[in-house]
Amino acid sequence: LSGTDNHLAGLGNMAESVTPEQEGKPGYEGSLDPRVAPLPSLLRDAGYRTYQSGKWHLGGAPNRRPNARGFDRSFALVQGGAAHFKQTSTSSLFPGAPEPTYLADDVETTVPDDFFSSKDYTNKLIEFIDSERDSSKPFFGYLTYTAPHWPIQAPDENLERVRGRYDEGYEVIGQRRFAALKRLGLASANAVQPPLPPGIRPWNELSDAEKTRSVRTYEAYAAAIESLDD
């Protein structure tokens, strides 16, 4: 958003990962620093309507929030990630994860019970655009999804669409995809398929439980991507 090196923008490291040696040092503020002029601020000055929806992760202090950095309207997740559904003790980013902070135009808010990140971030940006559809101004929309960032979660209807798609296992799927690369001219006809990555066992060496977990994980990831595409 700054068009500069990340250190000049204050993000030499994420706020959660700043080391003792970096604390208090210029470039390691862990947020989008006021010393840079972010793109939405420049566009707003040039006559644009500016909207943000989704992950922010550029600072939660009042002078670091989206509307303070150039957005007319915003709906922001302050942290770098959260559950894609309304976060609970059973659907959190990781066990014991703190409650996510959501901002509606820089004011803390809650999300509805039927919240799902990809759906709601999209709908919120559409709402912002529609609210000024009759304006003669151009608009800049900044839509920042968290999917498919872990935890890998997807709505039931998307999970059902991919159920069983990967039951053959990653080796058969990999062979089929490699053959498709050749057929499409994206790989040379005499290309040799790479071996499995280090630490990944052949499919036939996995137990039934391991196969089931692998397939279900694959389905959840694919469903998260498909819901994002939707």
Coordinates of N, CA and C in Angstrom, one line a residue:
L1 N 0.8 -1.2 0.0 CA 0.0 0.0 0.0 C 0.8 1.3 0.0
S2 N 2.1 1.1 0.3 CA 3.0 2.3 0.3 C 3.8 2.5 -0.9
G3 N 4.1 1.5 -1.7 CA 4.9 1.6 -2.8 C 6.4 1.7 -2.5
T4 N 6.7 1.5 -1.2 CA 8.1 1.6 -0.8 C 8.6 0.3 -0.3
D5 N 9.9 0.2 0.1 CA 10.4 -1.0 0.8 C 9.7 -1.2 2.1
N6 N 9.5 -2.4 2.5 CA 8.7 -2.7 3.7 C 9.3 -2.1 4.9
H7 N 10.6 -1.9 5.0 CA 11.2 -1.3 6.2 C 10.9 0.2 6.2
L8 N 10.9 0.9 5.1 CA 10.5 2.3 5.1 C 9.1 2.5 5.5
A9 N 8.2 1.5 5.2 CA 6.8 1.5 5.6 C 6.5 1.1 7.0
G10 N 7.6 0.7 7.7 CA 7.4 0.3 9.1 C 7.2 -1.2 9.3
L11 N 7.2 -2.0 8.3 CA 6.9 -3.4 8.4 C 8.2 -4.3 8.1
G12 N 9.3 -3.9 8.7 CA 10.5 -4.8 8.6 C 10.2 -6.2 9.1
N13 N 9.3 -6.3 10.0 CA 8.8 -7.5 10.6 C 7.3 -7.3 11.0
M14 N 6.6 -8.4 11.0 CA 5.2 -8.3 11.5 C 5.3 -8.0 13.0
A15 N 4.3 -7.3 13.5 CA 4.3 -6.8 14.9 C 4.4 -8.0 15.8
E16 N 3.8 -9.2 15.4 CA 3.8 -10.3 16.3 C 5.2 -11.0 16.3
S17 N 6.0 -10.7 15.4 CA 7.3 -11.4 15.2 C 8.5 -10.5 15.5
V18 N 8.3 -9.2 16.0 CA 9.4 -8.3 16.2 C 10.3 -8.9 17.3
T19 N 11.6 -9.0 17.1 CA 12.5 -9.6 18.0 C 13.0 -8.5 19.0
P20 N 13.6 -8.9 20.1 CA 14.1 -7.9 21.1 C 15.1 -7.0 20.4
E21 N 15.9 -7.5 19.5 CA 16.9 -6.7 18.8 C 16.2 -5.6 17.9
Q22 N 15.0 -5.9 17.4 CA 14.3 -5.0 16.5 C 13.4 -4.0 17.2
E23 N 13.1 -4.2 18.5 CA 12.1 -3.4 19.2 C 12.7 -1.9 19.3
G24 N 11.8 -1.0 18.9 CA 12.1 0.4 19.0 C 13.0 0.9 17.9
K25 N 13.4 0.1 16.9 CA 14.2 0.5 15.8 C 13.4 1.0 14.7
P26 N 13.8 2.0 14.0 CA 13.1 2.5 12.8 C 13.0 1.4 11.8
G27 N 11.8 1.3 11.2 CA 11.5 0.3 10.2 C 10.9 -1.0 10.8
Y28 N 10.8 -1.1 12.1 CA 10.3 -2.3 12.8 C 9.1 -1.9 13.7
E29 N 8.3 -0.9 13.3 CA 7.2 -0.5 14.1 C 6.1 -1.5 14.0
G30 N 6.1 -2.4 13.0 CA 5.0 -3.4 12.9 C 3.7 -2.9 12.4
S31 N 3.7 -1.7 11.9 CA 2.4 -1.1 11.3 C 2.8 -0.2 10.2
L32 N 1.8 0.2 9.4 CA 2.0 1.1 8.3 C 2.2 2.5 8.9
D33 N 3.5 2.9 8.8 CA 3.9 4.1 9.5 C 3.4 5.4 8.9
P34 N 3.1 6.4 9.7 CA 2.7 7.7 9.1 C 3.7 8.4 8.3
R35 N 5.0 8.0 8.3 CA 6.0 8.7 7.5 C 5.8 8.4 6.0
V36 N 5.0 7.4 5.6 CA 4.7 7.1 4.2 C 3.3 7.5 3.9
A37 N 3.1 7.8 2.6 CA 1.8 8.2 2.1 C 1.2 7.0 1.4
P38 N 0.2 6.3 2.0 CA -0.3 5.1 1.4 C -1.2 5.4 0.1
L39 N -1.3 4.4 -0.8 CA -2.0 4.6 -2.0 C -3.4 5.1 -1.8
P40 N -4.3 4.6 -0.9 CA -5.6 5.1 -0.8 C -5.7 6.6 -0.4
S41 N -4.7 7.0 0.4 CA -4.7 8.4 0.8 C -4.4 9.3 -0.5
L42 N -3.5 8.9 -1.3 CA -3.2 9.6 -2.5 C -4.4 9.6 -3.5
L43 N -5.0 8.5 -3.6 CA -6.2 8.4 -4.5 C -7.4 9.2 -4.0
R44 N -7.6 9.2 -2.7 CA -8.7 10.0 -2.1 C -8.4 11.5 -2.4
D45 N -7.2 11.9 -2.2 CA -6.8 13.3 -2.5 C -7.0 13.6 -4.0
A46 N -6.9 12.6 -4.8 CA -7.1 12.8 -6.3 C -8.6 12.7 -6.7
G47 N -9.5 12.5 -5.8 CA -10.9 12.5 -6.1 C -11.6 11.2 -6.2
Y48 N -10.9 10.1 -5.7 CA -11.5 8.8 -5.7 C -12.3 8.5 -4.5
R49 N -13.3 7.7 -4.6 CA -13.9 7.0 -3.4 C -13.0 5.8 -3.1
T50 N -12.7 5.6 -1.8 CA -11.8 4.5 -1.4 C -12.4 3.6 -0.4
Y51 N -12.4 2.3 -0.7 CA -13.0 1.3 0.1 C -12.1 0.1 0.4
Q52 N -12.1 -0.4 1.7 CA -11.4 -1.6 2.1 C -12.2 -2.6 2.8
S53 N -12.0 -3.8 2.5 CA -12.7 -4.9 3.2 C -11.8 -6.1 3.3
G54 N -11.7 -6.7 4.5 CA -10.9 -7.9 4.7 C -9.8 -7.7 5.7
K55 N -8.8 -8.5 5.5 CA -7.6 -8.4 6.4 C -6.9 -7.1 6.3
W56 N -6.5 -6.5 7.4 CA -5.7 -5.3 7.5 C -4.3 -5.6 7.9
H57 N -4.1 -6.0 9.2 CA -2.8 -6.4 9.7 C -1.7 -5.4 9.5
L58 N -2.1 -4.1 9.5 CA -1.1 -3.0 9.3 C -1.2 -2.0 10.5
G59 N -1.7 -2.5 11.6 CA -1.8 -1.7 12.8 C -3.2 -1.4 13.3
G60 N -3.4 -1.5 14.6 CA -4.7 -1.4 15.2 C -4.8 -0.1 16.0
A61 N -3.8 0.7 16.2 CA -3.9 2.0 16.9 C -4.7 2.9 16.1
P62 N -5.4 3.9 16.7 CA -6.3 4.8 16.0 C -5.7 5.5 14.8
N63 N -4.4 5.8 14.8 CA -3.8 6.5 13.6 C -3.2 5.5 12.7
R64 N -3.5 4.2 12.9 CA -2.9 3.2 11.9 C -4.1 2.4 11.3
R65 N -5.3 2.7 11.6 CA -6.5 2.0 11.1 C -6.8 2.4 9.7
P66 N -7.6 1.6 8.9 CA -7.8 1.9 7.5 C -8.3 3.3 7.2
N67 N -9.3 3.8 8.0 CA -9.9 5.1 7.6 C -8.9 6.2 7.9
A68 N -8.0 6.0 8.9 CA -6.9 7.0 9.1 C -5.8 6.9 8.1
R69 N -5.8 5.9 7.3 CA -4.8 5.8 6.2 C -5.3 5.9 4.8
G70 N -6.5 6.5 4.7 CA -7.0 6.9 3.4 C -8.2 6.3 2.9
F71 N -8.9 5.4 3.6 CA -10.1 4.8 3.2 C -11.3 5.5 3.7
D72 N -12.3 5.8 2.8 CA -13.5 6.4 3.1 C -14.4 5.5 3.9
R73 N -14.4 4.2 3.5 CA -15.2 3.2 4.2 C -14.3 1.9 4.3
S74 N -14.5 1.2 5.4 CA -13.7 0.0 5.6 C -14.4 -1.0 6.5
F75 N -14.1 -2.2 6.3 CA -14.5 -3.3 7.2 C -13.3 -4.2 7.3
A76 N -12.6 -4.2 8.5 CA -11.3 -4.7 8.6 C -11.1 -5.7 9.7
L77 N -10.4 -6.8 9.4 CA -9.9 -7.7 10.4 C -8.5 -7.2 10.8
V78 N -8.3 -6.8 12.0 CA -7.1 -6.1 12.4 C -5.9 -7.1 12.4
Q79 N -6.1 -8.3 12.9 CA -5.0 -9.3 13.0 C -4.7 -9.9 11.6
G80 N -3.6 -10.7 11.6 CA -3.2 -11.3 10.3 C -4.0 -12.5 9.9
G81 N -4.9 -13.0 10.8 CA -5.7 -14.2 10.5 C -6.7 -14.4 11.6
A82 N -7.7 -15.2 11.3 CA -8.7 -15.6 12.3 C -9.5 -16.8 11.7
A83 N -10.4 -17.4 12.4 CA -11.3 -18.4 11.9 C -12.1 -17.8 10.8
H84 N -12.4 -18.5 9.8 CA -13.2 -18.0 8.6 C -14.7 -17.9 9.0
F85 N -15.1 -18.8 9.9 CA -16.5 -18.6 10.5 C -16.4 -17.7 11.7
K86 N -17.5 -17.4 12.3 CA -17.4 -16.6 13.6 C -16.6 -17.4 14.6
Q87 N -15.5 -16.8 15.1 CA -14.6 -17.6 15.9 C -15.2 -18.0 17.2
T88 N -15.0 -19.3 17.5 CA -15.4 -19.8 18.8 C -14.3 -20.7 19.3
S89 N -14.5 -21.3 20.5 CA -13.4 -22.1 21.0 C -13.2 -23.3 20.2
T90 N -14.1 -23.7 19.3 CA -13.9 -24.9 18.5 C -13.6 -24.6 17.0
S91 N -13.6 -23.3 16.7 CA -13.3 -22.9 15.3 C -12.3 -21.7 15.2
S92 N -11.3 -21.8 16.1 CA -10.3 -20.7 16.2 C -9.1 -20.9 15.3
L93 N -8.3 -19.8 15.2 CA -7.1 -19.9 14.4 C -6.2 -21.0 14.8
F94 N -6.1 -21.1 16.2 CA -5.3 -22.2 16.8 C -5.8 -22.2 18.3
P95 N -5.6 -23.3 19.0 CA -6.1 -23.5 20.3 C -5.6 -22.3 21.2
G96 N -6.6 -21.6 21.9 CA -6.2 -20.5 22.7 C -6.0 -19.2 22.0
A97 N -6.3 -19.1 20.7 CA -6.1 -17.9 19.9 C -7.0 -16.8 20.5
P98 N -6.4 -15.6 20.5 CA -7.2 -14.4 21.0 C -8.4 -14.1 20.1
E99 N -9.4 -13.5 20.7 CA -10.5 -13.1 19.9 C -10.1 -12.1 18.8
P100 N -10.5 -12.3 17.5 CA -10.2 -11.4 16.5 C -10.9 -10.0 16.7
T101 N -10.3 -9.0 16.2 CA -10.8 -7.6 16.3 C -11.3 -7.2 14.9
Y102 N -12.6 -6.9 14.8 CA -13.1 -6.4 13.5 C -13.5 -4.9 13.7
L103 N -13.2 -4.1 12.6 CA -13.5 -2.7 12.7 C -14.4 -2.4 11.5
A104 N -15.5 -1.6 11.8 CA -16.4 -1.1 10.8 C -16.1 0.4 10.8
D105 N -15.4 0.9 9.7 CA -15.0 2.3 9.7 C -14.3 2.7 11.0
D106 N -13.3 1.9 11.3 CA -12.4 2.1 12.5 C -13.1 2.0 13.8
V107 N -14.3 1.5 13.9 CA -15.0 1.3 15.2 C -15.2 -0.2 15.4
E108 N -14.8 -0.7 16.6 CA -14.8 -2.1 16.8 C -16.3 -2.6 16.7
T109 N -16.4 -3.8 16.1 CA -17.7 -4.3 15.9 C -17.7 -5.8 16.0
T110 N -18.8 -6.5 15.9 CA -18.9 -8.0 15.9 C -19.4 -8.5 14.6
V111 N -19.2 -9.7 14.3 CA -19.7 -10.3 13.1 C -20.9 -11.2 13.4
P112 N -21.8 -11.3 12.4 CA -23.0 -12.1 12.6 C -22.7 -13.6 12.8
D113 N -23.7 -14.3 13.3 CA -23.5 -15.7 13.6 C -23.3 -16.5 12.3
D114 N -23.8 -16.1 11.2 CA -23.6 -16.8 9.9 C -22.4 -16.3 9.1
F115 N -21.5 -15.6 9.8 CA -20.3 -15.0 9.1 C -19.5 -16.1 8.5
F116 N -19.0 -15.8 7.3 CA -18.0 -16.6 6.6 C -17.1 -15.6 5.9
S117 N -15.8 -15.6 6.1 CA -14.9 -14.5 5.7 C -15.1 -14.1 4.2
S118 N -14.9 -15.1 3.3 CA -14.9 -14.8 1.9 C -16.2 -14.1 1.5
K119 N -17.3 -14.7 2.0 CA -18.7 -14.2 1.6 C -18.9 -12.8 2.2
D120 N -18.6 -12.6 3.5 CA -18.9 -11.3 4.1 C -17.9 -10.2 3.7
Y121 N -16.7 -10.5 3.4 CA -15.8 -9.5 2.9 C -16.2 -9.0 1.6
T122 N -16.6 -9.9 0.7 CA -17.1 -9.6 -0.6 C -18.4 -8.7 -0.5
N123 N -19.3 -9.2 0.3 CA -20.6 -8.4 0.4 C -20.4 -7.0 0.9
K124 N -19.5 -6.9 1.8 CA -19.2 -5.6 2.4 C -18.7 -4.6 1.4
L125 N -17.7 -5.1 0.6 CA -17.2 -4.2 -0.5 C -18.3 -3.8 -1.5
I126 N -19.1 -4.8 -1.9 CA -20.2 -4.5 -2.8 C -21.1 -3.5 -2.2
E127 N -21.4 -3.6 -0.9 CA -22.3 -2.6 -0.2 C -21.7 -1.2 -0.3
F128 N -20.4 -1.1 -0.1 CA -19.7 0.2 -0.2 C -19.8 0.8 -1.6
I129 N -19.6 0.0 -2.6 CA -19.6 0.4 -4.0 C -21.1 0.9 -4.3
D130 N -22.0 0.0 -3.9 CA -23.4 0.3 -4.2 C -23.9 1.6 -3.5
S131 N -23.4 1.9 -2.3 CA -23.9 3.0 -1.6 C -23.6 4.3 -2.3
E132 N -22.6 4.3 -3.2 CA -22.3 5.6 -3.9 C -22.3 5.3 -5.4
R133 N -23.1 4.4 -5.9 CA -23.1 4.0 -7.3 C -23.4 5.2 -8.2
D134 N -24.2 6.2 -7.7 CA -24.6 7.3 -8.5 C -23.5 8.4 -8.5
S135 N -22.4 8.2 -7.8 CA -21.4 9.2 -7.7 C -20.6 9.3 -9.0
S136 N -20.2 10.5 -9.3 CA -19.4 10.7 -10.6 C -17.9 10.4 -10.3
K137 N -17.6 10.1 -9.1 CA -16.2 9.8 -8.8 C -15.8 8.4 -9.1
P138 N -14.6 8.1 -9.6 CA -14.1 6.7 -9.7 C -13.9 6.2 -8.3
F139 N -13.8 4.8 -8.2 CA -13.6 4.3 -6.9 C -12.3 3.3 -6.9
F140 N -11.7 3.2 -5.8 CA -10.6 2.2 -5.5 C -11.1 1.3 -4.5
G141 N -11.2 0.0 -4.8 CA -11.6 -1.0 -3.9 C -10.4 -1.9 -3.5
Y142 N -10.2 -2.2 -2.3 CA -9.1 -3.0 -1.8 C -9.7 -4.2 -1.0
L143 N -9.8 -5.3 -1.6 CA -10.5 -6.5 -1.0 C -9.4 -7.5 -0.7
T144 N -9.3 -7.8 0.6 CA -8.1 -8.6 1.1 C -8.7 -9.8 1.8
Y145 N -8.9 -10.9 1.1 CA -9.3 -12.2 1.7 C -8.3 -12.8 2.6
T146 N -8.8 -13.6 3.6 CA -7.9 -14.4 4.4 C -7.9 -15.8 3.9
A147 N -8.9 -16.3 3.2 CA -8.8 -17.6 2.6 C -7.8 -17.7 1.5
P148 N -7.1 -18.8 1.3 CA -7.2 -20.0 2.1 C -6.2 -20.2 3.3
H149 N -5.8 -19.0 3.8 CA -5.0 -19.0 5.0 C -5.6 -19.9 6.1
W150 N -4.8 -20.7 6.8 CA -5.3 -21.6 7.8 C -6.0 -20.8 8.9
P151 N -7.0 -21.3 9.6 CA -7.4 -22.7 9.6 C -8.2 -23.0 8.3
I152 N -8.0 -24.1 7.7 CA -8.6 -24.4 6.4 C -10.1 -24.8 6.7
Q153 N -11.0 -23.9 6.3 CA -12.4 -24.1 6.6 C -13.2 -23.6 5.4
A154 N -14.4 -24.2 5.2 CA -15.2 -23.9 4.1 C -16.7 -24.2 4.4
P155 N -17.6 -23.6 3.8 CA -19.0 -23.9 4.0 C -19.4 -25.3 3.6
D156 N -20.4 -25.8 4.2 CA -20.8 -27.2 3.9 C -21.1 -27.4 2.4
E157 N -21.8 -26.4 1.8 CA -22.2 -26.6 0.4 C -21.0 -26.8 -0.5
N158 N -19.9 -26.1 -0.2 CA -18.6 -26.2 -1.0 C -17.9 -27.5 -0.7
L159 N -18.0 -27.9 0.6 CA -17.4 -29.2 0.9 C -18.1 -30.4 0.2
E160 N -19.4 -30.3 0.1 CA -20.2 -31.3 -0.6 C -19.8 -31.4 -2.1
R161 N -19.5 -30.3 -2.7 CA -19.2 -30.3 -4.1 C -17.9 -31.0 -4.4
V162 N -17.0 -31.1 -3.5 CA -15.7 -31.7 -3.8 C -15.6 -33.1 -3.1
R163 N -16.6 -33.5 -2.4 CA -16.5 -34.8 -1.6 C -16.2 -35.9 -2.6
G164 N -15.1 -36.6 -2.3 CA -14.7 -37.8 -3.1 C -13.8 -37.5 -4.2
R165 N -13.6 -36.2 -4.5 CA -12.8 -35.8 -5.7 C -11.4 -36.3 -5.6
Y166 N -10.8 -36.5 -4.4 CA -9.4 -36.8 -4.3 C -9.2 -38.2 -3.6
D167 N -10.2 -39.0 -3.7 CA -10.1 -40.3 -3.0 C -9.0 -41.2 -3.6
E168 N -8.6 -40.9 -4.8 CA -7.5 -41.8 -5.4 C -6.1 -41.5 -4.8
G169 N -6.0 -40.4 -4.1 CA -4.7 -40.2 -3.5 C -3.8 -39.3 -4.3
Y170 N -2.8 -38.7 -3.7 CA -2.0 -37.6 -4.3 C -1.1 -38.1 -5.4
E171 N -0.7 -39.4 -5.4 CA 0.2 -39.9 -6.5 C -0.6 -40.0 -7.8
V172 N -1.7 -40.6 -7.8 CA -2.5 -40.7 -9.0 C -2.9 -39.3 -9.5
I173 N -3.3 -38.5 -8.6 CA -3.7 -37.1 -9.0 C -2.5 -36.4 -9.6
G174 N -1.3 -36.5 -9.0 CA -0.1 -35.9 -9.5 C 0.2 -36.4 -10.9
Q175 N 0.1 -37.7 -11.1 CA 0.4 -38.2 -12.4 C -0.5 -37.7 -13.5
R176 N -1.8 -37.6 -13.1 CA -2.8 -37.1 -14.1 C -2.5 -35.6 -14.4
R177 N -2.2 -34.9 -13.4 CA -1.9 -33.4 -13.7 C -0.6 -33.2 -14.5
F178 N 0.4 -34.1 -14.2 CA 1.6 -33.9 -15.0 C 1.4 -34.3 -16.4
A179 N 0.6 -35.3 -16.7 CA 0.2 -35.7 -18.1 C -0.6 -34.5 -18.7
A180 N -1.4 -33.8 -18.0 CA -2.2 -32.7 -18.5 C -1.2 -31.6 -18.9
L181 N -0.2 -31.3 -18.1 CA 0.8 -30.3 -18.4 C 1.4 -30.6 -19.8
K182 N 1.8 -31.8 -20.0 CA 2.4 -32.2 -21.3 C 1.3 -32.0 -22.4
R183 N 0.1 -32.5 -22.2 CA -0.9 -32.4 -23.3 C -1.2 -30.9 -23.6
L184 N -1.1 -30.0 -22.7 CA -1.4 -28.6 -22.9 C -0.2 -27.8 -23.4
G185 N 0.9 -28.5 -23.5 CA 2.2 -27.9 -24.0 C 2.8 -27.0 -22.9
L186 N 2.5 -27.2 -21.7 CA 3.1 -26.4 -20.5 C 4.3 -27.1 -20.0
A187 N 4.5 -28.4 -20.4 CA 5.8 -29.1 -20.1 C 6.2 -29.9 -21.3
S188 N 7.5 -30.0 -21.5 CA 8.0 -30.7 -22.7 C 7.5 -32.2 -22.7
A189 N 7.4 -32.7 -23.9 CA 6.9 -34.1 -24.0 C 7.8 -35.1 -23.3
N190 N 9.1 -34.8 -23.2 CA 10.0 -35.8 -22.6 C 10.3 -35.4 -21.1
A191 N 9.5 -34.5 -20.5 CA 9.7 -34.1 -19.1 C 9.4 -35.3 -18.2
V192 N 10.2 -35.4 -17.2 CA 10.1 -36.5 -16.2 C 9.4 -35.9 -14.9
Q193 N 8.4 -36.6 -14.5 CA 7.7 -36.1 -13.3 C 8.6 -36.2 -12.1
P194 N 8.7 -35.1 -11.3 CA 9.6 -35.1 -10.1 C 9.1 -36.1 -9.1
P195 N 10.0 -36.6 -8.2 CA 9.6 -37.5 -7.2 C 8.8 -36.8 -6.1
L196 N 8.2 -37.6 -5.2 CA 7.5 -37.0 -4.1 C 8.4 -36.1 -3.3
P197 N 8.0 -35.1 -2.7 CA 8.8 -34.2 -1.8 C 9.4 -35.0 -0.7
P198 N 10.5 -34.6 -0.1 CA 11.1 -35.3 1.0 C 10.1 -35.4 2.2
G199 N 10.0 -36.5 2.8 CA 9.1 -36.7 4.0 C 7.7 -37.1 3.6
I200 N 7.4 -37.1 2.3 CA 6.0 -37.5 1.9 C 6.1 -39.0 1.4
R201 N 5.4 -39.8 2.1 CA 5.4 -41.3 1.9 C 4.5 -41.6 0.7
P202 N 4.9 -42.7 0.0 CA 4.0 -43.2 -1.1 C 2.6 -43.5 -0.6
W203 N 1.6 -43.2 -1.4 CA 0.2 -43.3 -1.0 C -0.1 -44.7 -0.4
N204 N 0.4 -45.7 -1.0 CA 0.1 -47.1 -0.6 C 0.7 -47.5 0.8
E205 N 1.6 -46.6 1.3 CA 2.2 -46.9 2.6 C 1.4 -46.3 3.7
L206 N 0.4 -45.4 3.4 CA -0.4 -44.8 4.4 C -1.5 -45.7 5.0
S207 N -1.8 -45.5 6.2 CA -2.9 -46.3 6.8 C -4.2 -45.7 6.3
D208 N -5.3 -46.5 6.5 CA -6.6 -46.0 6.1 C -6.9 -44.6 6.8
A209 N -6.6 -44.5 8.1 CA -6.8 -43.3 8.8 C -6.0 -42.1 8.2
E210 N -4.8 -42.4 7.8 CA -3.9 -41.3 7.2 C -4.4 -40.9 5.9
K211 N -4.9 -41.9 5.1 CA -5.5 -41.6 3.8 C -6.7 -40.7 3.9
T212 N -7.6 -41.1 4.9 CA -8.8 -40.3 5.1 C -8.5 -38.9 5.5
R213 N -7.5 -38.7 6.4 CA -7.2 -37.4 6.8 C -6.6 -36.6 5.7
S214 N -5.8 -37.2 4.9 CA -5.2 -36.5 3.7 C -6.3 -36.1 2.7
V215 N -7.2 -37.0 2.4 CA -8.3 -36.6 1.5 C -9.2 -35.5 2.0
R216 N -9.5 -35.6 3.3 CA -10.4 -34.6 3.9 C -9.7 -33.2 3.9
T217 N -8.4 -33.2 4.2 CA -7.7 -32.0 4.2 C -7.7 -31.4 2.8
Y218 N -7.4 -32.2 1.8 CA -7.4 -31.8 0.4 C -8.8 -31.2 0.0
E219 N -9.9 -31.9 0.4 CA -11.2 -31.5 0.1 C -11.5 -30.1 0.7
A220 N -11.1 -29.9 2.0 CA -11.3 -28.7 2.7 C -10.6 -27.5 2.0
Y221 N -9.4 -27.8 1.6 CA -8.6 -26.7 0.9 C -9.2 -26.4 -0.4
A222 N -9.6 -27.4 -1.2 CA -10.3 -27.1 -2.5 C -11.6 -26.4 -2.3
A223 N -12.3 -26.8 -1.3 CA -13.6 -26.1 -1.0 C -13.4 -24.7 -0.6
A224 N -12.3 -24.4 0.1 CA -12.0 -23.0 0.5 C -11.7 -22.2 -0.7
I225 N -11.0 -22.8 -1.7 CA -10.6 -22.1 -2.9 C -11.9 -21.9 -3.8
E226 N -12.7 -22.9 -3.9 CA -13.9 -22.8 -4.7 C -14.9 -21.7 -4.1
S227 N -15.0 -21.6 -2.8 CA -15.9 -20.6 -2.2 C -15.3 -19.2 -2.4
L228 N -14.0 -19.1 -2.4 CA -13.3 -17.9 -2.7 C -13.6 -17.5 -4.2
D229 N -13.5 -18.4 -5.1 CA -13.8 -18.1 -6.5 C -15.3 -17.7 -6.7
D230 N -16.2 -18.4 -6.0 CA -17.6 -18.1 -6.0 C -17.8 -16.6 -5.6

